[in-house]
Amino acid sequence: MNKFDYMAKYGYEQLVFFYDKETGLKGITCIHDTTLGPALGGTRLWNYASEEEAVEDVMRLARGMTYKNSVAGLNIGGGKTVLIGDPDKVKSEAYWRAFGRYVQSLNGRYITAEDVNTTPEDMDYIAMETDYIVGLEKTSGDPSPFTALGVYHGMRAACLEKFGSNELKDKTVLVQGVGSVGYHLVKLLVEDGAKVFISDIKKDKLDRVSSEFPVKIVPVDEIFNDAYDIFAPCALGAVVNDETISKLKFKIICGSANNVLKEEYHGVELEKAGILYAPDYVVNAGGVINVYQEMLGYDPEEAKRKVGRIYNKVLDIFKIAKEKQITPAQAANHLAEERIRVIRNVRGNYIKR
Ligand code: NAD
C-alpha cells in the first residue's frame, strides 16, 4: 500500500524525515494522532536493514503509542522516532544535539523520551536543544518500577476476573525475563506472598534476583513444561504464537512485554483455551503514565496513584470484552478508539480560554 493510502486508512497525521549533513543523523518521526494532545513516544536507534523497514517500524510504533496513551487516560497522542544507524558508531554530543534541534522544530507536536538503544546520557544532550523531552534522569528517572507496578495491578485485576479474588498469595507466577521490569515485578509478587518462578537467558540477571528473593529458576527451554497460574512475559514480544499456543498451560497471561500476541487471532485462541489475557499495552503503561506526570509537575506519589488506575481499566476491558463478545485485546483497542472519538467531538465547539 502506498504511504498516503496507509496514512488515510489508519488516521496518521505526519511523517517527517530528517537528515543532518554534519553528523550523518538520519531519522524519521511519525505523529499518528494528536486528538488528545501532543504526540509522545520514545526515540529508538536501530541499524535498520532498509529505509522501508524503518518507516514501517516507526509507523507501527507511533500508532501503538496512540492506543496506549489513550487507554491510559492521558492527554497525549501517539508518536515515535526511529534513528537509522549503528548504536556503537553514530553517537556523539553533536549527533544528539542535531536531533534535539529537529525535535524542537516540530514546535511541541512531538515529545520525545528514551527507547531502545538510547540512554539517559543521550537524553541529556537532546535536552540541550529542545524543551520537548521527558523521562530525564533528573526528573522522572527510570520508568521500570512504575511499569512493574502497573503490571502488578493488572495481574490483580486479572486474578479477580479469573479466580474471584484479587489476592496473589500462593498463586504460582512465572516471570519470563528478570531485567529492569521483571526485577521490580518479582519484588512486588514476593511481597504479596506469590510463589514466583523466574527464567532469563542471562545468568547475572538470574543471580541478582535469586540472591534477593525466594524464587525458583526455570530453564529457558522448559518454561512451557509445567502449569502455572500466571505467566508474566517481561522479555520479548510474540511469545504467544503458532508454535507456543498449544503448549501454554497458564490461566492468566499478564506481563510488560510489548506485542505479546504475534497475531490478533492468537487472542481468540487464548480465549478458546480458557487463558485470560490482560492486554500488554494496558498493563505496561505505568512507565508512560510516570513520564506524563512530568508534564503536569512531577510527583512520584501522584504517578503511583495514577498507575494504580490500571486495575480498574483492566476490569473495564474484561467487561467490554464480555458484553461485545470480543477478546480483551480487541476490547482495549475499542476503548482507545472510543475515547479519542468522544473527546474529539466534545472539544468540537469554540470556548475562549
Ligand atoms: P530489559 O532488557 O531490562 O530486560 C529484559 C530481560 O529479558 C533481560 O534480562 C534479558 O536477558 C531477558 N531475556 C531476553 N530474551 C529472553 C528469553 N528468550 N527468555 C528469557 N529471558 C530473556 O528490559 P525491560 O526494560 O525490563 O523491559 C522488558 C519488556 O517490557 C520489554 O519487552 C520492553 O519493551 C517492555 N516494556 C518495558 C518498559 C519499561 O519501563 N522498561 C515499559 C513498557 C514495556
Short mmCIF file of C-alpha atoms and ligand atoms in Angstrom, two decimals:
data_model
loop_
_atom_site.label_atom_id
_atom_site.label_comp_id
_atom_site.label_asym_id
_atom_site.label_seq_id
_atom_site.Cartn_x
_atom_site.Cartn_y
_atom_site.Cartn_z
CA MET A 1 0.00 0.00 0.00
CA ASN A 2 1.38 3.44 -0.80
CA LYS A 3 2.16 5.71 2.14
CA PHE A 4 -0.69 8.21 1.77
CA ASP A 5 -3.25 5.42 1.42
CA TYR A 6 -1.82 3.79 4.53
CA MET A 7 -1.90 7.12 6.40
CA ALA A 8 -5.50 7.67 5.37
CA LYS A 9 -6.57 4.15 6.31
CA TYR A 10 -5.11 4.30 9.83
CA GLY A 11 -5.51 8.02 10.54
CA TYR A 12 -1.85 9.13 10.53
CA GLU A 13 -1.15 12.85 10.64
CA GLN A 14 2.51 13.32 9.79
CA LEU A 15 5.67 11.52 8.75
CA VAL A 16 8.84 13.60 8.94
CA PHE A 17 12.22 12.61 7.50
CA PHE A 18 15.26 14.47 8.74
CA TYR A 19 18.96 14.42 7.92
CA ASP A 20 21.93 16.31 9.33
CA LYS A 21 24.87 16.75 6.98
CA GLU A 22 27.43 17.42 9.71
CA THR A 23 26.80 14.36 11.90
CA GLY A 24 25.11 11.97 9.45
CA LEU A 25 21.98 11.88 11.63
CA LYS A 26 19.20 10.12 9.73
CA GLY A 27 15.78 9.69 11.23
CA ILE A 28 12.04 9.60 10.87
CA THR A 29 9.44 10.95 13.27
CA CYS A 30 5.89 9.72 12.92
CA ILE A 31 2.99 11.56 14.51
CA HIS A 32 -0.02 9.31 14.43
CA ASP A 33 -2.83 11.15 16.23
CA THR A 34 -2.86 14.32 18.32
CA THR A 35 -6.56 14.50 19.17
CA LEU A 36 -5.82 14.04 22.88
CA GLY A 37 -2.66 16.16 22.98
CA PRO A 38 0.92 16.33 21.68
CA ALA A 39 2.30 13.04 20.37
CA LEU A 40 4.52 11.36 22.94
CA GLY A 41 6.79 8.41 22.21
CA GLY A 42 10.43 7.44 22.60
CA THR A 43 13.35 7.59 20.20
CA ARG A 44 14.69 4.24 19.02
CA LEU A 45 18.16 3.95 17.48
CA TRP A 46 18.45 0.88 15.28
CA ASN A 47 20.58 -0.34 12.41
CA TYR A 48 17.65 -0.96 10.07
CA ALA A 49 18.34 -3.12 7.03
CA SER A 50 16.41 -0.69 4.83
CA GLU A 51 14.63 2.66 4.94
CA GLU A 52 11.39 0.84 4.22
CA GLU A 53 11.83 -1.25 7.36
CA ALA A 54 12.46 1.91 9.42
CA VAL A 55 9.33 3.60 8.04
CA GLU A 56 7.20 0.54 8.80
CA ASP A 57 8.58 0.33 12.31
CA VAL A 58 8.07 3.99 13.17
CA MET A 59 4.52 3.99 11.81
CA ARG A 60 3.57 0.82 13.69
CA LEU A 61 5.14 2.07 16.94
CA ALA A 62 3.58 5.57 16.72
CA ARG A 63 0.09 4.12 16.26
CA GLY A 64 0.71 1.78 19.17
CA MET A 65 1.52 4.81 21.34
CA THR A 66 -1.80 6.46 20.41
CA TYR A 67 -3.68 3.42 21.70
CA LYS A 68 -1.56 3.04 24.80
CA ASN A 69 -1.77 6.72 25.77
CA SER A 70 -5.50 6.83 25.08
CA VAL A 71 -6.39 3.79 27.21
CA ALA A 72 -4.14 5.08 29.98
CA GLY A 73 -6.37 8.15 30.11
CA LEU A 74 -3.52 10.55 29.31
CA ASN A 75 -3.96 13.78 27.40
CA ILE A 76 -1.31 12.93 24.86
CA GLY A 77 -1.34 11.45 21.41
CA GLY A 78 0.88 8.86 19.79
CA GLY A 79 4.22 9.38 18.10
CA LYS A 80 7.63 7.81 17.77
CA THR A 81 11.04 8.48 16.28
CA VAL A 82 13.44 5.99 14.76
CA LEU A 83 17.03 6.90 14.04
CA ILE A 84 18.82 4.79 11.45
CA GLY A 85 22.36 3.85 12.43
CA ASP A 86 24.69 1.58 14.35
CA PRO A 87 24.30 2.39 18.08
CA ASP A 88 28.01 1.63 18.62
CA LYS A 89 29.17 4.06 15.93
CA VAL A 90 26.89 7.04 15.40
CA LYS A 91 26.52 8.55 18.86
CA SER A 92 28.20 11.85 19.79
CA GLU A 93 27.25 15.07 21.51
CA ALA A 94 26.75 16.78 18.14
CA TYR A 95 24.60 13.90 16.85
CA TRP A 96 22.18 14.13 19.76
CA ARG A 97 22.08 17.90 19.74
CA ALA A 98 21.34 17.89 16.00
CA PHE A 99 18.48 15.53 16.77
CA GLY A 100 17.27 17.77 19.61
CA ARG A 101 17.03 20.65 17.14
CA TYR A 102 14.77 18.62 14.85
CA VAL A 103 12.53 17.76 17.78
CA GLN A 104 12.36 21.46 18.66
CA SER A 105 11.48 22.34 15.06
CA LEU A 106 8.24 20.33 15.43
CA ASN A 107 7.21 23.03 17.91
CA GLY A 108 5.76 20.71 20.56
CA ARG A 109 3.67 18.49 18.30
CA TYR A 110 6.01 15.65 19.26
CA ILE A 111 7.62 14.98 22.66
CA THR A 112 10.46 12.50 22.85
CA ALA A 113 11.83 10.13 25.50
CA GLU A 114 14.19 7.17 25.88
CA ASP A 115 13.67 3.92 23.98
CA VAL A 116 15.75 1.04 22.63
CA ASN A 117 19.46 1.99 22.38
CA THR A 118 19.01 5.49 23.77
CA THR A 119 20.35 6.24 27.24
CA PRO A 120 19.91 8.88 29.95
CA GLU A 121 23.19 10.50 28.81
CA ASP A 122 21.91 10.73 25.23
CA MET A 123 18.71 12.33 26.56
CA ASP A 124 20.71 14.98 28.41
CA TYR A 125 22.32 16.08 25.12
CA ILE A 126 18.95 16.15 23.31
CA ALA A 127 17.54 18.26 26.16
CA MET A 128 20.21 20.92 25.48
CA GLU A 129 18.39 21.74 22.25
CA THR A 130 14.72 21.02 22.90
CA ASP A 131 12.06 21.66 25.50
CA TYR A 132 10.04 18.71 24.21
CA ILE A 133 11.58 15.80 26.05
CA VAL A 134 10.51 13.80 29.10
CA GLY A 135 11.92 10.96 31.19
CA LEU A 136 15.21 12.65 32.08
CA GLU A 137 17.18 11.19 34.96
CA LYS A 138 16.86 14.42 36.94
CA THR A 139 13.06 14.35 36.66
CA SER A 140 11.02 11.13 36.50
CA GLY A 141 14.03 8.82 36.00
CA ASP A 142 13.85 5.06 35.44
CA PRO A 143 10.30 4.09 34.36
CA SER A 144 10.73 0.35 35.11
CA PRO A 145 9.44 0.33 38.73
CA PHE A 146 6.29 2.12 37.54
CA THR A 147 5.85 -0.26 34.62
CA ALA A 148 6.20 -3.20 37.02
CA LEU A 149 3.66 -1.63 39.38
CA GLY A 150 1.17 -1.33 36.53
CA VAL A 151 1.67 -4.97 35.56
CA TYR A 152 1.13 -5.94 39.20
CA HIS A 153 -2.18 -4.04 39.33
CA GLY A 154 -3.23 -5.57 36.00
CA MET A 155 -2.42 -9.01 37.38
CA ARG A 156 -4.53 -8.48 40.49
CA ALA A 157 -7.44 -7.38 38.30
CA ALA A 158 -6.99 -10.48 36.12
CA CYS A 159 -6.99 -12.67 39.25
CA LEU A 160 -10.28 -11.11 40.36
CA GLU A 161 -11.77 -11.88 36.96
CA LYS A 162 -10.43 -15.41 36.75
CA PHE A 163 -10.44 -16.62 40.35
CA GLY A 164 -12.96 -14.32 42.04
CA SER A 165 -10.28 -12.79 44.29
CA ASN A 166 -7.52 -10.30 43.53
CA GLU A 167 -5.13 -11.91 46.03
CA LEU A 168 -1.79 -13.04 44.67
CA LYS A 169 -0.92 -15.02 47.81
CA ASP A 170 0.04 -18.60 46.92
CA LYS A 171 -0.51 -18.03 43.20
CA THR A 172 2.22 -19.56 41.04
CA VAL A 173 3.69 -16.91 38.75
CA LEU A 174 6.31 -17.49 36.06
CA VAL A 175 8.19 -14.31 35.15
CA GLN A 176 9.99 -14.56 31.80
CA GLY A 177 12.81 -12.01 31.76
CA VAL A 178 14.06 -10.53 35.01
CA GLY A 179 15.66 -7.36 33.64
CA SER A 180 14.57 -3.89 34.70
CA VAL A 181 10.80 -4.50 34.82
CA GLY A 182 10.96 -8.21 35.76
CA TYR A 183 13.12 -7.47 38.79
CA HIS A 184 10.66 -4.96 40.24
CA LEU A 185 7.70 -7.20 39.42
CA VAL A 186 9.24 -10.13 41.27
CA LYS A 187 9.71 -7.90 44.31
CA LEU A 188 6.02 -6.92 44.35
CA LEU A 189 4.88 -10.51 43.83
CA VAL A 190 7.07 -11.87 46.61
CA GLU A 191 5.80 -9.14 48.97
CA ASP A 192 2.26 -10.37 48.27
CA GLY A 193 3.14 -13.99 49.01
CA ALA A 194 3.04 -15.34 45.45
CA LYS A 195 5.13 -18.39 44.56
CA VAL A 196 7.49 -16.94 41.98
CA PHE A 197 9.39 -18.76 39.23
CA ILE A 198 11.85 -16.92 37.01
CA SER A 199 13.52 -17.53 33.67
CA ASP A 200 16.16 -15.50 31.82
CA ILE A 201 18.87 -16.06 29.23
CA LYS A 202 21.36 -14.06 31.31
CA LYS A 203 22.93 -15.65 34.34
CA ASP A 204 23.74 -12.35 36.04
CA LYS A 205 20.07 -11.34 35.97
CA LEU A 206 19.00 -14.68 37.46
CA ASP A 207 21.72 -14.45 40.12
CA ARG A 208 20.67 -10.96 41.15
CA VAL A 209 17.01 -11.86 41.60
CA SER A 210 17.55 -15.29 43.17
CA SER A 211 20.03 -13.86 45.69
CA GLU A 212 17.48 -11.29 46.86
CA PHE A 213 14.17 -13.14 46.70
CA PRO A 214 12.84 -16.66 47.39
CA VAL A 215 12.30 -17.72 43.75
CA LYS A 216 12.82 -20.87 41.71
CA ILE A 217 14.68 -20.78 38.41
CA VAL A 218 13.15 -22.40 35.32
CA PRO A 219 15.49 -23.10 32.37
CA VAL A 220 14.57 -21.09 29.25
CA ASP A 221 13.65 -24.20 27.22
CA GLU A 222 11.40 -25.56 29.97
CA ILE A 223 9.06 -22.62 30.56
CA PHE A 224 6.14 -24.31 28.85
CA ASN A 225 6.62 -27.69 30.54
CA ASP A 226 4.61 -27.05 33.69
CA ALA A 227 1.35 -25.37 34.62
CA TYR A 228 1.42 -22.02 36.44
CA ASP A 229 -1.47 -19.81 37.43
CA ILE A 230 0.06 -16.75 35.80
CA PHE A 231 2.61 -16.18 33.05
CA ALA A 232 4.29 -12.75 33.04
CA PRO A 233 6.23 -12.19 29.81
CA CYS A 234 8.74 -9.43 30.58
CA ALA A 235 11.34 -10.13 27.91
CA LEU A 236 10.27 -10.42 24.29
CA GLY A 237 7.24 -9.84 22.11
CA ALA A 238 5.31 -12.51 20.17
CA VAL A 239 5.63 -15.19 22.88
CA VAL A 240 2.10 -16.29 22.06
CA ASN A 241 2.46 -17.64 18.52
CA ASP A 242 1.53 -20.64 16.36
CA GLU A 243 4.29 -22.75 17.88
CA THR A 244 3.71 -21.95 21.56
CA ILE A 245 -0.06 -21.64 21.77
CA SER A 246 -0.83 -25.35 22.17
CA LYS A 247 1.82 -25.66 24.91
CA LEU A 248 0.51 -22.90 27.19
CA LYS A 249 -0.85 -24.21 30.48
CA PHE A 250 -1.46 -20.90 32.23
CA LYS A 251 -4.71 -19.43 33.49
CA ILE A 252 -3.65 -15.81 33.05
CA ILE A 253 -1.10 -14.01 30.85
CA CYS A 254 -0.10 -10.57 32.09
CA GLY A 255 3.35 -9.05 31.55
CA SER A 256 5.24 -5.98 30.42
CA ALA A 257 6.49 -7.17 27.02
CA ASN A 258 5.06 -5.33 24.02
CA ASN A 259 3.13 -7.25 21.35
CA VAL A 260 2.75 -10.44 23.38
CA LEU A 261 0.33 -11.83 20.79
CA LYS A 262 2.09 -12.47 17.48
CA GLU A 263 -1.18 -12.05 15.57
CA GLU A 264 -4.63 -10.85 16.58
CA TYR A 265 -6.10 -14.33 16.12
CA HIS A 266 -3.84 -15.63 18.89
CA GLY A 267 -6.05 -13.64 21.26
CA VAL A 268 -9.04 -15.65 20.04
CA GLU A 269 -7.12 -18.89 20.53
CA LEU A 270 -6.22 -17.92 24.10
CA GLU A 271 -9.92 -17.40 24.81
CA LYS A 272 -10.72 -20.84 23.42
CA ALA A 273 -8.02 -22.34 25.62
CA GLY A 274 -9.54 -20.63 28.67
CA ILE A 275 -6.49 -18.41 29.22
CA LEU A 276 -7.28 -14.88 30.32
CA TYR A 277 -5.10 -12.29 28.58
CA ALA A 278 -4.56 -8.87 30.15
CA PRO A 279 -3.65 -6.71 27.12
CA ASP A 280 0.03 -5.75 27.04
CA TYR A 281 -0.20 -2.05 26.28
CA VAL A 282 -2.79 -1.54 29.01
CA VAL A 283 -0.84 -3.25 31.79
CA ASN A 284 2.58 -1.92 30.73
CA ALA A 285 1.50 1.75 30.63
CA GLY A 286 2.97 2.54 34.08
CA GLY A 287 6.17 3.90 32.52
CA VAL A 288 4.40 6.35 30.23
CA ILE A 289 1.98 7.37 33.00
CA ASN A 290 5.06 8.22 35.07
CA VAL A 291 6.76 10.33 32.39
CA TYR A 292 3.48 12.06 31.55
CA GLN A 293 3.39 13.21 35.17
CA GLU A 294 6.42 15.37 34.33
CA MET A 295 4.25 17.45 32.04
CA LEU A 296 1.94 18.22 34.98
CA GLY A 297 4.69 18.78 37.59
CA TYR A 298 6.49 15.64 38.64
CA ASP A 299 5.38 13.92 41.81
CA PRO A 300 6.23 10.20 42.16
CA GLU A 301 3.39 9.54 44.62
CA GLU A 302 0.88 11.05 42.23
CA ALA A 303 2.37 8.95 39.41
CA LYS A 304 1.98 5.79 41.54
CA ARG A 305 -1.61 6.68 42.32
CA LYS A 306 -2.37 7.06 38.61
CA VAL A 307 -0.59 3.81 37.76
CA GLY A 308 -2.99 2.19 40.25
CA ARG A 309 -5.87 3.05 37.89
CA ILE A 310 -4.65 0.27 35.59
CA TYR A 311 -6.51 -2.10 37.95
CA ASN A 312 -9.95 -0.70 37.10
CA LYS A 313 -9.00 -0.17 33.47
CA VAL A 314 -8.25 -3.87 33.07
CA LEU A 315 -11.56 -4.77 34.73
CA ASP A 316 -13.37 -2.39 32.33
CA ILE A 317 -11.69 -4.12 29.42
CA PHE A 318 -12.79 -7.57 30.56
CA LYS A 319 -16.33 -6.22 30.96
CA ILE A 320 -16.38 -4.74 27.45
CA ALA A 321 -14.94 -7.98 26.04
CA LYS A 322 -17.77 -9.98 27.62
CA GLU A 323 -20.50 -7.53 26.57
CA LYS A 324 -19.32 -7.29 22.98
CA GLN A 325 -18.19 -10.93 22.69
CA ILE A 326 -14.70 -9.89 21.68
CA THR A 327 -11.25 -10.63 23.09
CA PRO A 328 -9.67 -8.41 25.77
CA ALA A 329 -7.10 -7.22 23.19
CA GLN A 330 -9.90 -6.14 20.86
CA ALA A 331 -11.74 -4.55 23.79
CA ALA A 332 -8.64 -2.49 24.64
CA ASN A 333 -8.47 -1.21 21.05
CA HIS A 334 -12.16 -0.38 21.21
CA LEU A 335 -11.69 1.59 24.42
CA ALA A 336 -8.75 3.53 22.95
CA GLU A 337 -10.60 4.43 19.74
CA GLU A 338 -13.78 5.32 21.57
CA ARG A 339 -12.03 7.74 23.94
CA ILE A 340 -10.39 9.54 21.01
CA ARG A 341 -13.69 9.72 19.11
CA VAL A 342 -15.65 11.07 22.07
CA ILE A 343 -13.03 13.62 23.15
CA ARG A 344 -12.68 14.87 19.57
CA ASN A 345 -16.40 15.57 19.48
CA VAL A 346 -16.58 17.02 22.99
CA ARG A 347 -13.94 19.56 22.01
CA GLY A 348 -15.61 20.45 18.73
CA ASN A 349 -17.13 23.72 20.00
CA TYR A 350 -15.27 27.01 20.49
CA ILE A 351 -14.62 28.20 24.04
CA LYS A 352 -12.34 31.13 24.81
CA ARG A 353 -9.74 30.25 27.45
P1 NAD B 1 15.45 -5.46 30.00
O1 NAD B 1 16.29 -5.55 28.77
O2 NAD B 1 15.97 -4.76 31.19
O3 NAD B 1 15.03 -6.94 30.46
C1 NAD B 1 14.67 -7.94 29.58
C2 NAD B 1 15.21 -9.25 30.14
O4 NAD B 1 14.74 -10.32 29.32
C3 NAD B 1 16.74 -9.33 30.14
O5 NAD B 1 17.19 -9.70 31.42
C4 NAD B 1 17.04 -10.40 29.09
O6 NAD B 1 18.19 -11.16 29.40
C5 NAD B 1 15.79 -11.25 29.19
N1 NAD B 1 15.54 -12.10 28.02
C6 NAD B 1 15.75 -11.85 26.72
N2 NAD B 1 15.37 -12.89 25.96
C7 NAD B 1 14.89 -13.83 26.81
C8 NAD B 1 14.35 -15.12 26.65
N3 NAD B 1 14.23 -15.70 25.45
N4 NAD B 1 13.95 -15.81 27.75
C9 NAD B 1 14.07 -15.27 28.98
N5 NAD B 1 14.59 -14.04 29.20
C10 NAD B 1 15.01 -13.34 28.13
O7 NAD B 1 14.06 -4.83 29.51
P2 NAD B 1 12.92 -4.19 30.43
O8 NAD B 1 13.09 -2.72 30.45
O9 NAD B 1 12.81 -4.93 31.69
O10 NAD B 1 11.63 -4.48 29.54
C11 NAD B 1 11.08 -5.78 29.46
C12 NAD B 1 9.98 -5.79 28.40
O11 NAD B 1 8.95 -4.86 28.77
C13 NAD B 1 10.45 -5.35 27.01
O12 NAD B 1 9.70 -6.08 26.06
C14 NAD B 1 10.05 -3.90 26.96
O13 NAD B 1 9.81 -3.45 25.63
C15 NAD B 1 8.77 -3.89 27.74
N6 NAD B 1 8.46 -2.60 28.37
C16 NAD B 1 9.33 -2.05 29.25
C17 NAD B 1 9.02 -0.84 29.85
C18 NAD B 1 9.96 -0.21 30.86
O14 NAD B 1 9.52 0.69 31.60
N7 NAD B 1 11.20 -0.64 30.95
C19 NAD B 1 7.80 -0.19 29.56
C20 NAD B 1 6.91 -0.80 28.67
C21 NAD B 1 7.25 -2.01 28.07
#
